[in-house]
CSV table of C-alpha atoms in Angstrom, one decimal:
chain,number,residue,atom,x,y,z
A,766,UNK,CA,52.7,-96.4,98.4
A,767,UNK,CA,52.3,-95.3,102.0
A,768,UNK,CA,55.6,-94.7,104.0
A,769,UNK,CA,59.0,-95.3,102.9
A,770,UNK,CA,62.2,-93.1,102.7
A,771,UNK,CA,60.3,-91.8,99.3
A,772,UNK,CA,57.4,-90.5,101.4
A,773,UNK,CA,59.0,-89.3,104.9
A,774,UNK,CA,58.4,-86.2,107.1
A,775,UNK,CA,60.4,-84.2,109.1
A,776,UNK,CA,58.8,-84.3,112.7
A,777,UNK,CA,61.6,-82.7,115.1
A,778,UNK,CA,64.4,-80.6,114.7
A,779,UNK,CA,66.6,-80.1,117.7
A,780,UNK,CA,69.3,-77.3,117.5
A,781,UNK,CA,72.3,-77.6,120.5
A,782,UNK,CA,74.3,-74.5,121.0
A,783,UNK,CA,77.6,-76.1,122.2
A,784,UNK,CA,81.0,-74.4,123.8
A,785,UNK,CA,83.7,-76.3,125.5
A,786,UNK,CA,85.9,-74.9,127.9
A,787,UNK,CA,89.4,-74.6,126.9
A,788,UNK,CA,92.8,-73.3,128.8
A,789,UNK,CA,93.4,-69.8,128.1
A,790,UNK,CA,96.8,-69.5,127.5
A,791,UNK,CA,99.3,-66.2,127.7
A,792,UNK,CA,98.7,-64.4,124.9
A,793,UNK,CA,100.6,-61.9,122.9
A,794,UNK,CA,100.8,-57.8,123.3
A,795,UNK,CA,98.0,-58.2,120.3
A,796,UNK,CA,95.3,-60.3,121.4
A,797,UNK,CA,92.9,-58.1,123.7
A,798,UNK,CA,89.7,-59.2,125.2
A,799,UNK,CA,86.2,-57.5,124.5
A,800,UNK,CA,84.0,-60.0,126.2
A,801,UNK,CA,84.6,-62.6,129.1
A,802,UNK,CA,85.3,-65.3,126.6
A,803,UNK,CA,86.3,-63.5,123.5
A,804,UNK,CA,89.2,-61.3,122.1
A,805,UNK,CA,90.4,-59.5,119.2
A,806,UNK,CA,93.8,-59.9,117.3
A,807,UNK,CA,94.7,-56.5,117.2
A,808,UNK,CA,96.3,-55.1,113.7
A,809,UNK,CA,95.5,-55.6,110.1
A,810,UNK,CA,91.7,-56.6,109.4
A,811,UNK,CA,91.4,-57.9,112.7
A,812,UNK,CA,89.1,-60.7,113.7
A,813,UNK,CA,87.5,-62.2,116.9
A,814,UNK,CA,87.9,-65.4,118.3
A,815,UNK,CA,86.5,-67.2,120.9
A,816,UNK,CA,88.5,-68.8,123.7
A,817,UNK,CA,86.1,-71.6,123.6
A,818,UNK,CA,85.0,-74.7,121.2
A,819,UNK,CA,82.1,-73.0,119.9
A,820,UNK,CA,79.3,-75.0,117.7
A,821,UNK,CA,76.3,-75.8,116.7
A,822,UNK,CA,74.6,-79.4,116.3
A,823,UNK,CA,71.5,-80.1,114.6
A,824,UNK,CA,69.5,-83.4,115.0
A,825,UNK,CA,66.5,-84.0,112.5
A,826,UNK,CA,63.9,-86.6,113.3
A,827,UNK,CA,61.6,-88.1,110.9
A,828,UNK,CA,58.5,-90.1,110.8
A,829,UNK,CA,60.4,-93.4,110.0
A,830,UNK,CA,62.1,-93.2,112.8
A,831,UNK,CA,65.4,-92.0,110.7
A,832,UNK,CA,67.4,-89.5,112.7
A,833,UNK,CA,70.5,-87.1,111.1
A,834,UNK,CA,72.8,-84.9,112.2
A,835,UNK,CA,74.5,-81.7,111.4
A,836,UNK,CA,76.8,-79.2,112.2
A,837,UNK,CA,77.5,-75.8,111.1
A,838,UNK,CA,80.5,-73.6,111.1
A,839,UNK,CA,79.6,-71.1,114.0
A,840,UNK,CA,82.9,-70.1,115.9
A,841,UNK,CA,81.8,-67.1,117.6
A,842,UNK,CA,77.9,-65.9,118.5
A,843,UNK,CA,76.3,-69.1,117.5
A,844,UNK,CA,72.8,-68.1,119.2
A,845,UNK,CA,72.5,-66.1,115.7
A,846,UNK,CA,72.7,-68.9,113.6
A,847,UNK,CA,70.6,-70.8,115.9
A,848,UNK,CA,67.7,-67.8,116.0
A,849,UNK,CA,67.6,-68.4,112.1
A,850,UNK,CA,66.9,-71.9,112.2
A,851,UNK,CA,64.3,-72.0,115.5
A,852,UNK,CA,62.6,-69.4,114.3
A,853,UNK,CA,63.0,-69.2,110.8
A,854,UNK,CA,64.3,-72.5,109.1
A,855,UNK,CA,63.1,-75.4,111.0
A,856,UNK,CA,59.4,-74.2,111.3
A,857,UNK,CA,59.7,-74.1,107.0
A,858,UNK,CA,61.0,-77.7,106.8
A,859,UNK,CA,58.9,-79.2,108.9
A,860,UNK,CA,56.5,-81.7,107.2
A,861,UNK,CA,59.1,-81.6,104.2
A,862,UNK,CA,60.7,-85.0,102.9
A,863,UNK,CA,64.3,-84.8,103.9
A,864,UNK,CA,65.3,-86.8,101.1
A,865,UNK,CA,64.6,-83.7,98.0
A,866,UNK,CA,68.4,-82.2,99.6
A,867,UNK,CA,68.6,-79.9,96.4
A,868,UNK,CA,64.5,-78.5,96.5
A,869,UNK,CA,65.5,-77.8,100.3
A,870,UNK,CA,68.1,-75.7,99.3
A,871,UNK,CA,66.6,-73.9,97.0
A,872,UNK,CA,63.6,-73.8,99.3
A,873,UNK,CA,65.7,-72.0,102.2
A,874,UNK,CA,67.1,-70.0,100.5
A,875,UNK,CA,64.2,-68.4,98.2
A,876,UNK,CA,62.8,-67.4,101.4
A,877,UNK,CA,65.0,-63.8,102.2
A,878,UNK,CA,66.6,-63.7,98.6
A,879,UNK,CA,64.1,-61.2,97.6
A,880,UNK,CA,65.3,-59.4,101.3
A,881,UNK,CA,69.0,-59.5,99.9
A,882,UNK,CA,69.7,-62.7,102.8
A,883,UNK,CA,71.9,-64.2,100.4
A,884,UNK,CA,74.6,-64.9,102.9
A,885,UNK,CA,75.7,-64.8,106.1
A,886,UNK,CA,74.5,-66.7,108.8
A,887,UNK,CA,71.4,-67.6,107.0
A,888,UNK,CA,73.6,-69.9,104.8
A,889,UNK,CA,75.8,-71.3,107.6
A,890,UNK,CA,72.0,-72.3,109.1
A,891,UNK,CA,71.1,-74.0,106.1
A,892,UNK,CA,74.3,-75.9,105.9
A,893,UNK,CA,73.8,-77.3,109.1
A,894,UNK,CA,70.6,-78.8,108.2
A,895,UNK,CA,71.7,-79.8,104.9
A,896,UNK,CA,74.2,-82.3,106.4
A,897,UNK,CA,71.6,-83.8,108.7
A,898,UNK,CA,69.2,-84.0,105.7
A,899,UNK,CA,72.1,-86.1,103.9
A,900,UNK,CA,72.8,-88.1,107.0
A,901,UNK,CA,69.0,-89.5,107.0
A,902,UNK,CA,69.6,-90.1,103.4
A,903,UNK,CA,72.1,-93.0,103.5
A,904,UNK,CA,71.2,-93.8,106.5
A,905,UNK,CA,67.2,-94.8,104.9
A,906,UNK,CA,69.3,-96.2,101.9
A,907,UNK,CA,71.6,-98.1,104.3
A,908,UNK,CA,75.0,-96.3,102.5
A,909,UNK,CA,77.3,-93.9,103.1
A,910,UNK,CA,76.7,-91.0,101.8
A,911,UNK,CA,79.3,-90.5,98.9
A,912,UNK,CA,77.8,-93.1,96.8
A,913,UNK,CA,74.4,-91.3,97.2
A,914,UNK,CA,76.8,-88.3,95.8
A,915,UNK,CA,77.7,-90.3,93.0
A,916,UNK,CA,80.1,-92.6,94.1
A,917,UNK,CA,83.5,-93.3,95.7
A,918,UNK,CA,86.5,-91.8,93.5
A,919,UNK,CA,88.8,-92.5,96.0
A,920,UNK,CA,88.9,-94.3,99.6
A,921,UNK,CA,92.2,-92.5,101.2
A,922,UNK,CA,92.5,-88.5,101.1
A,923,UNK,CA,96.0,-86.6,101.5
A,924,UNK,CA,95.7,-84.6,104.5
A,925,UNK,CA,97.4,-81.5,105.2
A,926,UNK,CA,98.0,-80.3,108.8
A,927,UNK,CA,96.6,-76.7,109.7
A,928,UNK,CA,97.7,-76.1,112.9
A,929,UNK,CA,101.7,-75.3,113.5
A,930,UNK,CA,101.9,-73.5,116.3
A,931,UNK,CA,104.8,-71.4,117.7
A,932,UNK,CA,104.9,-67.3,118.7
A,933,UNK,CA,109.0,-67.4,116.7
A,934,UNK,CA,110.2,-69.3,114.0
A,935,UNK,CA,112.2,-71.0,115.9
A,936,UNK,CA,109.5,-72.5,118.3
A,937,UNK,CA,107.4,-73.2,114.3
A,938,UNK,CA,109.9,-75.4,112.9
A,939,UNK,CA,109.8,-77.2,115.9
A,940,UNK,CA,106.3,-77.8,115.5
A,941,UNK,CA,106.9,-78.8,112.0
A,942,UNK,CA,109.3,-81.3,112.8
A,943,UNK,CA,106.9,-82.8,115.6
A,944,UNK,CA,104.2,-82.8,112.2
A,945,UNK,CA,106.1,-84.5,109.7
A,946,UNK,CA,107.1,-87.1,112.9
A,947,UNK,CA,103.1,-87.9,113.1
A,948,UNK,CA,103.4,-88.7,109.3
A,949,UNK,CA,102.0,-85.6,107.5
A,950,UNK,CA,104.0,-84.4,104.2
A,951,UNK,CA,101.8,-81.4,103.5
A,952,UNK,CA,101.7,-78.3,105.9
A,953,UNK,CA,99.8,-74.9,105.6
A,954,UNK,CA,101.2,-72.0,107.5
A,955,UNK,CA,99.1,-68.9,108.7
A,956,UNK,CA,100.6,-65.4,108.8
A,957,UNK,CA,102.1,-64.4,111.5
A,958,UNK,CA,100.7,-60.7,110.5
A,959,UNK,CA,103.6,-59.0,111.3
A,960,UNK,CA,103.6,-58.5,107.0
A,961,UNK,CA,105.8,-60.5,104.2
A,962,UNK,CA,109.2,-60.5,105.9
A,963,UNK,CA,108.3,-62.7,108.7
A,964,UNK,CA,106.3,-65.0,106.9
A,965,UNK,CA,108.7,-65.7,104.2
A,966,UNK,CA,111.3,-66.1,106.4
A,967,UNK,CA,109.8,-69.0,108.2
A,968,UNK,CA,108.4,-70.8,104.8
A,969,UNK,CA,112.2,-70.2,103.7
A,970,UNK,CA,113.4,-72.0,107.0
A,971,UNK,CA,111.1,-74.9,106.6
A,972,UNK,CA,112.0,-75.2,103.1
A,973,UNK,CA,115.9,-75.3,103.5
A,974,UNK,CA,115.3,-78.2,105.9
A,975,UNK,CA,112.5,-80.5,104.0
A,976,UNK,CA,112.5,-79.6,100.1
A,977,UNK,CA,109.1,-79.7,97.7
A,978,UNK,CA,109.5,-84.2,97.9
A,979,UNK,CA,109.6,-84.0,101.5
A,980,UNK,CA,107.2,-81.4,102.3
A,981,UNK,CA,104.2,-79.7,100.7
A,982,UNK,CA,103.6,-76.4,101.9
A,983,UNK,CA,100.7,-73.9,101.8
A,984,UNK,CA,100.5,-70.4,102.8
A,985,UNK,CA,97.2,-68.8,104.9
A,986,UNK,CA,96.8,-65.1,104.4
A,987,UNK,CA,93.7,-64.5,106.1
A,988,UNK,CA,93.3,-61.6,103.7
A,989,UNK,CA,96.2,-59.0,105.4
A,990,UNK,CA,98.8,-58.5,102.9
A,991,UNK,CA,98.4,-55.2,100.7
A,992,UNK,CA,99.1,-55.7,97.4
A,993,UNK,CA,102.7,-54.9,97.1
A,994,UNK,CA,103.3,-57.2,99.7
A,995,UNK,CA,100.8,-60.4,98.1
A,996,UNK,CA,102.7,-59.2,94.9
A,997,UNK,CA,106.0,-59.6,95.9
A,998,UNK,CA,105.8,-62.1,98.4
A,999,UNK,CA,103.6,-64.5,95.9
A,1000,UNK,CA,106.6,-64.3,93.0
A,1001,UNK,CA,108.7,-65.6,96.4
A,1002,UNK,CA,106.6,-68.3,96.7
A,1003,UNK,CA,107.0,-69.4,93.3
A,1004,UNK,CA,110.7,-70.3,94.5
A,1005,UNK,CA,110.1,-72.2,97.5
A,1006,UNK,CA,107.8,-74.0,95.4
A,1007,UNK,CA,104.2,-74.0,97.6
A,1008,UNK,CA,101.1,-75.5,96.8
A,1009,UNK,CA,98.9,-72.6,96.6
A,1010,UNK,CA,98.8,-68.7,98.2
A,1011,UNK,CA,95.2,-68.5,100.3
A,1012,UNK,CA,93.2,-65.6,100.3
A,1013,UNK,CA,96.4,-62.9,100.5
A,1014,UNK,CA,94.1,-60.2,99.4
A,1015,UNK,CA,91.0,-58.4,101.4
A,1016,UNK,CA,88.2,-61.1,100.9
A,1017,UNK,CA,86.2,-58.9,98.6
A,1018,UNK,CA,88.6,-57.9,96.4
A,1019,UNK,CA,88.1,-60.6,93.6
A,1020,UNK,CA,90.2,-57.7,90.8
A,1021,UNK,CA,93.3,-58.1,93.2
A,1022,UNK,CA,93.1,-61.7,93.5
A,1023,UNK,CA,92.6,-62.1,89.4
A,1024,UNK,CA,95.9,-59.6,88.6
A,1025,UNK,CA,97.7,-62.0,91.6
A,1026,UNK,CA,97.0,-65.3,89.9
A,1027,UNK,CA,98.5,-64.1,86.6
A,1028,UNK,CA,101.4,-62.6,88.0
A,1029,UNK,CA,102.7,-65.2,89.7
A,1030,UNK,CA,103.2,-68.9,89.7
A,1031,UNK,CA,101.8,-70.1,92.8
A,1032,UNK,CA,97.9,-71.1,92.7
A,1033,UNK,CA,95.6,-68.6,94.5
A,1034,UNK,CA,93.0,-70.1,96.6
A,1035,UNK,CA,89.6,-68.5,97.9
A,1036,UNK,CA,86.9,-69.8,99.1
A,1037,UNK,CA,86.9,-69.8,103.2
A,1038,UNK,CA,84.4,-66.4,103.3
A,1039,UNK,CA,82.1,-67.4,100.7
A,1040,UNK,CA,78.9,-69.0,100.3
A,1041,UNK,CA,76.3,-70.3,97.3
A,1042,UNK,CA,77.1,-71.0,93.5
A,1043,UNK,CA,76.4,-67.5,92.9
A,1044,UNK,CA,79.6,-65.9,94.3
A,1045,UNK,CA,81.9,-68.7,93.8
A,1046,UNK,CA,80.8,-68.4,90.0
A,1047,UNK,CA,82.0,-64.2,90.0
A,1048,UNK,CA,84.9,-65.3,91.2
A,1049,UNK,CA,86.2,-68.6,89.1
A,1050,UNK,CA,84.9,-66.6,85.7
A,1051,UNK,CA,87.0,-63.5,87.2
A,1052,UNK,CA,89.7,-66.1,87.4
A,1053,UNK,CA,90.6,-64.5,90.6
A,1054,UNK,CA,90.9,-68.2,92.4
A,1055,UNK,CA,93.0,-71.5,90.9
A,1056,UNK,CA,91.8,-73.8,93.9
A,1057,UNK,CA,88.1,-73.7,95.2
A,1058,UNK,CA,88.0,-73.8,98.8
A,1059,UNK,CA,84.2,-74.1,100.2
A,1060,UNK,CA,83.5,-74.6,104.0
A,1061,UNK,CA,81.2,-77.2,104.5
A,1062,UNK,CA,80.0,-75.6,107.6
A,1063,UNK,CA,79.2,-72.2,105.5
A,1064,UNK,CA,78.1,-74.3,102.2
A,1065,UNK,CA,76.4,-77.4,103.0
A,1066,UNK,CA,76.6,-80.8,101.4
A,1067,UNK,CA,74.1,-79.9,98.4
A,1068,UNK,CA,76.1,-76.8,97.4
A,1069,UNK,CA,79.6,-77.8,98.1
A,1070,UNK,CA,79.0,-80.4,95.3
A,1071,UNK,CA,77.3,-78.1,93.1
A,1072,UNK,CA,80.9,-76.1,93.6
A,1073,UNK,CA,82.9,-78.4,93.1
A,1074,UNK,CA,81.0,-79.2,89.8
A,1075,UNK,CA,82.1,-75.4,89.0
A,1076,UNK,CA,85.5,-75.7,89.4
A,1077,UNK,CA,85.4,-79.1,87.8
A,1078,UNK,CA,83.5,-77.0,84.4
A,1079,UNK,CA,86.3,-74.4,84.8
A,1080,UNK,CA,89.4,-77.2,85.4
A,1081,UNK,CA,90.2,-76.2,89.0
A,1082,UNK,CA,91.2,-78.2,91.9
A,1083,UNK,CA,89.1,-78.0,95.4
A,1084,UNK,CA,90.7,-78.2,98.5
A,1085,UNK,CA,87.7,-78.5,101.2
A,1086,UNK,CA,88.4,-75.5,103.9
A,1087,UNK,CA,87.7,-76.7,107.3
A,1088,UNK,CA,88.2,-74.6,110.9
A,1089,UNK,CA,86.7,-75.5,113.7
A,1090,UNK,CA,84.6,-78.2,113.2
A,1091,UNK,CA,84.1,-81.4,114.8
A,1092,UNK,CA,83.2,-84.7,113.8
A,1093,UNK,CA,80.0,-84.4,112.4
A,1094,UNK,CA,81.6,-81.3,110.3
A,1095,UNK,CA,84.4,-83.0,109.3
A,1096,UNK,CA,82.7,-86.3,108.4
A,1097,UNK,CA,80.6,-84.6,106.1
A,1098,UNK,CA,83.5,-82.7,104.0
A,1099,UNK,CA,85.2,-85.9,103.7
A,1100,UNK,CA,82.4,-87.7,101.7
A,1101,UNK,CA,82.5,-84.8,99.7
A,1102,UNK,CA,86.0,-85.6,99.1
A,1103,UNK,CA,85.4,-88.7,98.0
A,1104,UNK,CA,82.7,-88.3,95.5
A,1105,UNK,CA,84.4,-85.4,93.5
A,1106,UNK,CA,87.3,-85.9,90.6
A,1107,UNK,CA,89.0,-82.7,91.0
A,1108,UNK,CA,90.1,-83.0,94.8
A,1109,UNK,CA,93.3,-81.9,95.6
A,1110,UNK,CA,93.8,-81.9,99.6
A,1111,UNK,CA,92.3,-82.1,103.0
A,1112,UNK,CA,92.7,-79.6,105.6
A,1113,UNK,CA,92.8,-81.0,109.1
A,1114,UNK,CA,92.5,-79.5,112.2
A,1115,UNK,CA,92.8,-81.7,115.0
A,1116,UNK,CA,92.1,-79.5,118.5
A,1117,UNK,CA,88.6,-79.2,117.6
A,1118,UNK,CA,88.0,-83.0,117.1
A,1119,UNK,CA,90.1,-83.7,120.4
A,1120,UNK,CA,87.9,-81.0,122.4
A,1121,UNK,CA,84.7,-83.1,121.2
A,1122,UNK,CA,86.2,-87.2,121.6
A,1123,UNK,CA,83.5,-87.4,124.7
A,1124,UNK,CA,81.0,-87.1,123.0
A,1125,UNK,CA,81.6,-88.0,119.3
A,1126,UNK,CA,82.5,-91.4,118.1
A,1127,UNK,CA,83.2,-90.9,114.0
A,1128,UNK,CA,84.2,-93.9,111.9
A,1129,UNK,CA,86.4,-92.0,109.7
A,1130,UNK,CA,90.0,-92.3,111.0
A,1131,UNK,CA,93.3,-90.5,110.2
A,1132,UNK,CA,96.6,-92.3,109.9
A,1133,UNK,CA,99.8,-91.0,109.2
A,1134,UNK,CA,98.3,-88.0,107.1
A,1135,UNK,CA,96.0,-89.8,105.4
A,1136,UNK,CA,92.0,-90.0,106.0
A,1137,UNK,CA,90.7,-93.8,105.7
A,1138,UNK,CA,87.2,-92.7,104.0
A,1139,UNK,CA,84.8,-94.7,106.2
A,1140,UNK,CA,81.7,-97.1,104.6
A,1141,UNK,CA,79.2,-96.8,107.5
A,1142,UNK,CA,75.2,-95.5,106.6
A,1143,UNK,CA,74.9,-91.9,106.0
A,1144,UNK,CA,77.5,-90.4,107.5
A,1145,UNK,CA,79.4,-92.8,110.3
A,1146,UNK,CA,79.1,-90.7,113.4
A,1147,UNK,CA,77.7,-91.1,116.0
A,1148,UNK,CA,76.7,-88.6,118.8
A,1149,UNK,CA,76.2,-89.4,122.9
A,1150,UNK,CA,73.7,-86.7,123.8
A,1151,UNK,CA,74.0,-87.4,127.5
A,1152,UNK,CA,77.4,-86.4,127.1
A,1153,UNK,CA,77.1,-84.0,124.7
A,1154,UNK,CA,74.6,-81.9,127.0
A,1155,UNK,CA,77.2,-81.2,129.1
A,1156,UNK,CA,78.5,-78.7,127.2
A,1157,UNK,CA,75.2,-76.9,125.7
A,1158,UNK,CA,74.5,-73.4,126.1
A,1159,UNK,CA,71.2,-73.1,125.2
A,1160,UNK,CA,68.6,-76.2,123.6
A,1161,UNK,CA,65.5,-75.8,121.3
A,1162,UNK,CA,63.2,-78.2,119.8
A,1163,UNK,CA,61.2,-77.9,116.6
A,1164,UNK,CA,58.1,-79.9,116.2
A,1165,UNK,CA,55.1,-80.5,114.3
């Protein structure tokens, strides 16, 4: 049999480096800039951000005429994810059937194992074609692309807002009142990084106004506490009741993590740095994490499933982790949602997705909290690339 989804190429892949302006806003004592466009929260394990909406697309084209799109996680220096896959990635899939997701994977990856590349950006590259290789899937088999996963376990997701913004606590609970107005009932706070004190006393604010039937509530530790503090701050926790404590420990530290879980009563959850079976497998058998937390835009669609079938083995919930990504991102991570038993909750970001409405159109919509899983081919978005190029960097394209 000549032709056919079973026997289609790869002809094209196009990679769009994409940054959209944002207002920079009056910043704190801590936040100082090293470049033009990015800047470094100064104090404990400090990390750069950019003051952009930084990206990466990926459109695959095939020989039936099928196109996909990706999107990987890349908020800061995205021309090095996107050297990885011009010069490295796309050449190797090229003439490859887009359909065999899992050989692929394997397939990218083999190639700089042996180098000790097991990581890194040369994951987040492969994850970005791995959602464009799943978005010509359905769209060949005309369905979306949770059933090609295994089917639909649910059609609405619980969605937890990730964004509470506010310098005080005073100007936080204000933005928590404004969250639970829109219809949310599940919150995650990030440190302030001032240590515990500050922290619990805002998570003890918001809990004396909307108790554990109101009001879920998840704490963000972006890995800064010491132990002492994760310790002591975690049996707190316990009190007010919260959903789980995220990374509280230094991201490596999978022995810290493991002695937290069993000393308190709050679920730890890990996942945001991490990438491949392999290291999410070190750390469930540890038992240094309670709730599995991959990154679509570090993981793929191929290997998020294969994690979530980990935690799954080892009776843990997954909550997907999602940052900065836009709709093609977030479009993805929601079909995983839906084809996996042991979901637990969405993270949703919304600035990201509001930065990107000119040029995204995704069929997956959020009402009051809750994501209305969408039934369009592959993986219901759709991209306007006239508008879209007004915001790329930098353009390659791929061929064979």
């Amino acid at each position: 049999m000549d032709g056919g989804p079973f026997h289609m190429k790869i002809t094209k892949v196009e990679v769009f480096i994409v940054k959209i302006p944002t207002p920079k806003v009056a910043s704190p004592n801590t936040k100082r800039y090293i470049t033009e466009d990015y800047y470094i929260n100064e104090g404990r394990r400090s990390c750069i951000y950019s003051d952009k909406v930084e990206t990466i697309f990926i459109k695959v084209s095939t020989d039936e005429g099928i196109e996909g799109w990706g999107e990987l996680l890349a908020p800061t220096n995205p021309e090095v994810a996107a050297a990885v896959i011009r010069g490295h990635l796309a050449p190797l899939v090229l003439g490859e059937n887009p359909m065999e997701t899992q050989y692929l994977w394997d397939k990218m990856l083999d190639t700089l194992r042996e180098r000790g590349y097991t990581g890194g950006y040369l994951v987040d590259a492969m994850a970005g074609l791995d959602v464009a290789f799943w978005d010509i899937k359905g769209k060949a088999f005309g369905l979306p692309v949770y059933m090609l996963l295994g089917g639909q376990y649910r059609d609405k997701l619980r969605s937890y807002c990730s964004s509470v913004p506010g310098r005080t606590t005073e100007e936080r609970l204000e933005s928590v009142d404004r969250i639970m107005e829109e219809g949310y009932d599940a919150i995650k706070i990030h440190t302030f990084g001032k240590g515990k004190t500050a922290d619990l006393e805002l998570l003890s604010a918001i809990r004396r106004k909307y108790d554990p039937n109101q009001l879920d509530l998840m704490l963000d530790g972006h890995g800064k506490y010491t132990h002492s503090e994760a310790f002591s701050l975690g049996r707190a926790l316990g009190e007010l009741d919260l959903l789980f404590f995220e990374t509280p420990l230094t991201f490596e530290d999978i022995k810290g993590h493991r002695k937290l879980a069993d000393a308190i009563d709050t679920a730890i959850a890990v996942g945001e740095p991490l990438r491949t079976i392999y290291t999410f497998r070190d750390w469930i058998t540890e038992g240094a994490l309670e709730v599995a937390q991959p990154d679509l835009g570090r993981n793929g669609i191929t290997e998020m499933m294969r994690i979530a079938h980990l935690a799954e083995a080892h009776h843990l919930s997954f909550a997907p982790h999602l940052s900065v990504h836009q709709a093609v991102g977030v479009a993805a991570s929601v079909h995983v949602s839906a084809a996996i038993s042991n979901f637990l909750i969405f993270e949703y970001q919304p600035n990201s997705l509001k930065a990107s409405e000119s040029y995204s159109n995704a069929s997956f919509k959020l009402e009051k909290g809750v994501i209305k899983v969408p039934n369009d081919p592959g993986l219901g978005v759709e991209i306007d690339e006239l508008e879209l190029r007004k915001f790329v960097t930098e353009y390659a394209e791929i061929k064979a």
